[in-house]
Amino acid sequence: MIRIQEILDKVVESRPHADVALIQKAYVFSAAAHAGQTRLSGEPYLSHPLSVAFKLAELHMDEATICAGLLHDTVEDTSASIEDIDSQFGEAVADIVDGVTKISLMTFDSKEQAQAENIRKMILAMAEDLRVLVVKLADRLHNMSTLDYQKPHKQKLIAQETLDIYVPLANRLGLHRIKLELEDLSFKYLKPDIFNSISEWLDNNRQSGSEYMDRVRDMIQTMLQENGMSAQIKSRIKHCYSIYRKMMQQNLTLDQVHDIIAFRVIVDDVKQCYAILGLVHAIWKPVHGRFKDYISMPKANMYQSLHTTVIGPDAERIEIQIRTNEMDQLAENGLASHWQYKEGGKVKAKDVKQFTWLRELLDWQKMESDSHEFMRSLKYDLFKDEVYVFTPKGTVVELPEEASPVDFAYSIHTEVGNHCSGAKVNGKLVPLTTPLKNGDTVEIITDTNRHPSRDWLKFVKTAKARTRISHFIRTEERTRSISLGKEMLEKQGRRMGVNFAKALKEGLLEIVAEDFSLKTVEDLLSHVGYARLTPQKVLKKLLPKPEELPAPVEEVRQPEPAKKNKHAESISIKGVDDVLVRFAKCCNPLPGDPIVGFISRGRGVTVHTSDCVNVQNLEAERLIPVFWDGHEDKPYPARIRIISKNVVGGLSLVSTLLAEEKVNIDSGTFHSTVDGNSEIELTVEVRDVAHLYHTIDRLRSLPGMIDVMRFSSSSD
């Protein structure tokens, strides 16, 4: 466990006049607050805030941030309050702790909504004080390093969230070392077999790699000396996840990956950077298309460096980065190491030029209420690399990789995007789907009679464009659905003897809307137009009660309620009842899974798991909240994939264990893989998601097992 003195020593290294007494006081407060608490590993809980604070000290953060690192869990996990933090450590520390504190007392309809609201809170806190994100990243890094003690399915969920959200946030902040560590830790739990293969391969080749690096380093040093120059030269082998991404992007096997060694040449000024680049290209042939000048055009996080890949000794590809000392410090520790804090003040996103991306996130997250769409857009906006394009007047516009002219149009102004009818790139007319490249000059052609198309959502990349298009379509479709709902109610009203126009004029529909937990009559009409409510169900509320009828009238036959399937009673749907419910076969939701409903016209509500791949392609406005409601003890289908060594009796062990767990095998397929292992895919019947994962954990413990996982088909 890290000791407080190690943290203080690290702080004094970079900040000799730091208020170490305040940090010491925060340590004593945290130790007292967490006294008696332990982590899943069995270690004292205090080991976690100490590790977080040490990482912040390594990043050269100020005293307020390091104190917040020591105190960040006290409000959530102990009896301490924000007021206690404020009174003893000041407003700056209290604000950072408050920003980092997780949402624990709020309830949500789904895990995805909870995650989305957590991220929204973090964005708002980041906008007020960027140090909140630095503490949050240090917190996530230590939690990832101790993930072994979580259950396997939880490990994967946390690792995926880390890779989707926290890794790109670390990259945006320029925290390169934290980014690399989070990537490798996430990779370890998401794809353990591939991670172990790459790690083992690197270990086996480490000795020869070290000898090669020494040799190349000496050659660069000699080249510099012969030209009267000096520089600091560093070398490293790329991280596991970086190698894996390269394999995926270029469709390579591990043995085909060659440029895994990188060299960094650090000099005093920019002029030397370009001079050394020329010398390197003079002795080694550069690889076409692999040169990038981030000095003249820095990344969004202000990263600067020259990157080139050359054919080095023994025809090996090597990457060489050339930068100044200041650029290297920025690349290693990010913008955090260079922020100048006012006494007791905050660093806000609006005050820092390079955080335009955060200000844009802040703007569109207010508009996007749908959690699924919010998370989808956030992941894309954060994770993709940038391209820099120009307006006809020469203004630089930063967009994510593969952005289209439509994304460019919306980045200029919402009205330009809404009326975009065509585009010119470098003076030539191009389709609106054309991916933009670095250096392109883009001109948008507008037409007041043109409006956004739903097809645009298939290729736009920025959250701003997606949100504005969706908002326009939702507004247009809502208008149409209200008109359609009104027409349907009028027609059905004539059949049932209800004067709909009169009821609307007299305000009776406002009462009906309240009965269905809807805010306005427009909401009621829209629900009918979207087939979320039937006209009969609404008009039935307007019929006279039996005691009010003057005489028997001709019976109006109501359509029989649709029969639900055998599991439909386990689902509750907000504001709607008597609706046909069916379970999607692509993901087979189980009680306990986070779920979402999709309104299928004429087929009721189809229930998917929230993370089902098919949900991403569904119309967001037809997704509704659903939740499990006291399901009965009855079987639900689930799919599992088992990969094991091909040994005699293996299948018998599996079937015996499933019988012990009272898991019925409905169907299955069996085949051998190219590496001689067995792959078994089974459709089984379980009670709920807890029953399934308990069974999977037991299967993994069987002799010869390589992996057992839950899986879904790709389509419904």
XYZ file of N, CA, C and O in Angstrom, residues 198-213 236-238 240 260-261:
88
model
N -0.669 -11.914 -26.929
C 0.215 -10.805 -27.279
C 1.253 -10.579 -26.177
O 2.435 -10.355 -26.461
N 0.814 -10.659 -24.910
C 1.749 -10.472 -23.789
C 2.850 -11.519 -23.819
O 4.036 -11.218 -23.633
N 2.450 -12.763 -24.058
C 3.432 -13.856 -24.107
C 4.394 -13.669 -25.279
O 5.607 -13.875 -25.157
N 3.858 -13.237 -26.421
C 4.696 -13.005 -27.607
C 5.698 -11.890 -27.346
O 6.869 -11.982 -27.714
N 5.240 -10.825 -26.680
C 6.142 -9.722 -26.347
C 7.237 -10.173 -25.373
O 8.398 -9.796 -25.510
N 6.853 -10.989 -24.381
C 7.848 -11.488 -23.419
C 8.907 -12.338 -24.115
O 10.109 -12.232 -23.828
N 8.476 -13.172 -25.060
C 9.408 -14.053 -25.769
C 10.360 -13.272 -26.670
O 11.468 -13.733 -26.963
N 9.912 -12.101 -27.136
C 10.732 -11.314 -28.062
C 11.369 -10.085 -27.405
O 11.988 -9.269 -28.086
N 11.214 -9.985 -26.078
C 11.699 -8.792 -25.393
C 13.218 -8.645 -25.474
O 13.752 -7.550 -25.668
N 13.937 -9.765 -25.328
C 15.407 -9.703 -25.340
C 15.926 -9.219 -26.699
O 16.728 -8.291 -26.776
N 15.426 -9.847 -27.780
C 15.882 -9.441 -29.110
C 15.426 -8.017 -29.420
O 16.143 -7.252 -30.073
N 14.235 -7.642 -28.922
C 13.744 -6.292 -29.133
C 14.614 -5.259 -28.440
O 14.895 -4.195 -28.988
N 15.077 -5.576 -27.216
C 15.933 -4.650 -26.475
C 17.266 -4.453 -27.185
O 17.789 -3.325 -27.267
N 17.815 -5.539 -27.711
C 19.085 -5.439 -28.436
C 18.919 -4.583 -29.691
O 19.792 -3.765 -30.022
N 17.813 -4.758 -30.382
C 17.551 -3.983 -31.598
C 17.394 -2.503 -31.261
O 17.915 -1.630 -31.968
N 16.667 -2.203 -30.168
C 16.463 -0.813 -29.771
C 17.790 -0.138 -29.423
O 18.024 1.016 -29.790
N 10.755 2.433 -26.871
C 9.782 1.594 -26.168
C 9.143 0.617 -27.138
O 9.160 0.830 -28.360
N 8.602 -0.451 -26.587
C 7.799 -1.403 -27.359
C 6.336 -1.030 -27.143
O 5.923 -0.720 -26.020
N 5.552 -1.024 -28.181
C 4.155 -0.601 -28.086
C 3.373 -1.478 -27.115
O 3.705 -2.647 -26.899
N 0.113 -3.631 -25.523
C -0.668 -4.751 -26.089
C -1.861 -4.264 -26.906
O -2.114 -4.755 -28.008
N 6.456 -2.396 -34.133
C 6.003 -2.329 -32.737
C 7.008 -1.579 -31.869
O 6.783 -1.399 -30.686
N 8.113 -1.161 -32.473
C 9.137 -0.431 -31.724
C 9.071 1.042 -32.118
O 9.023 1.385 -33.298
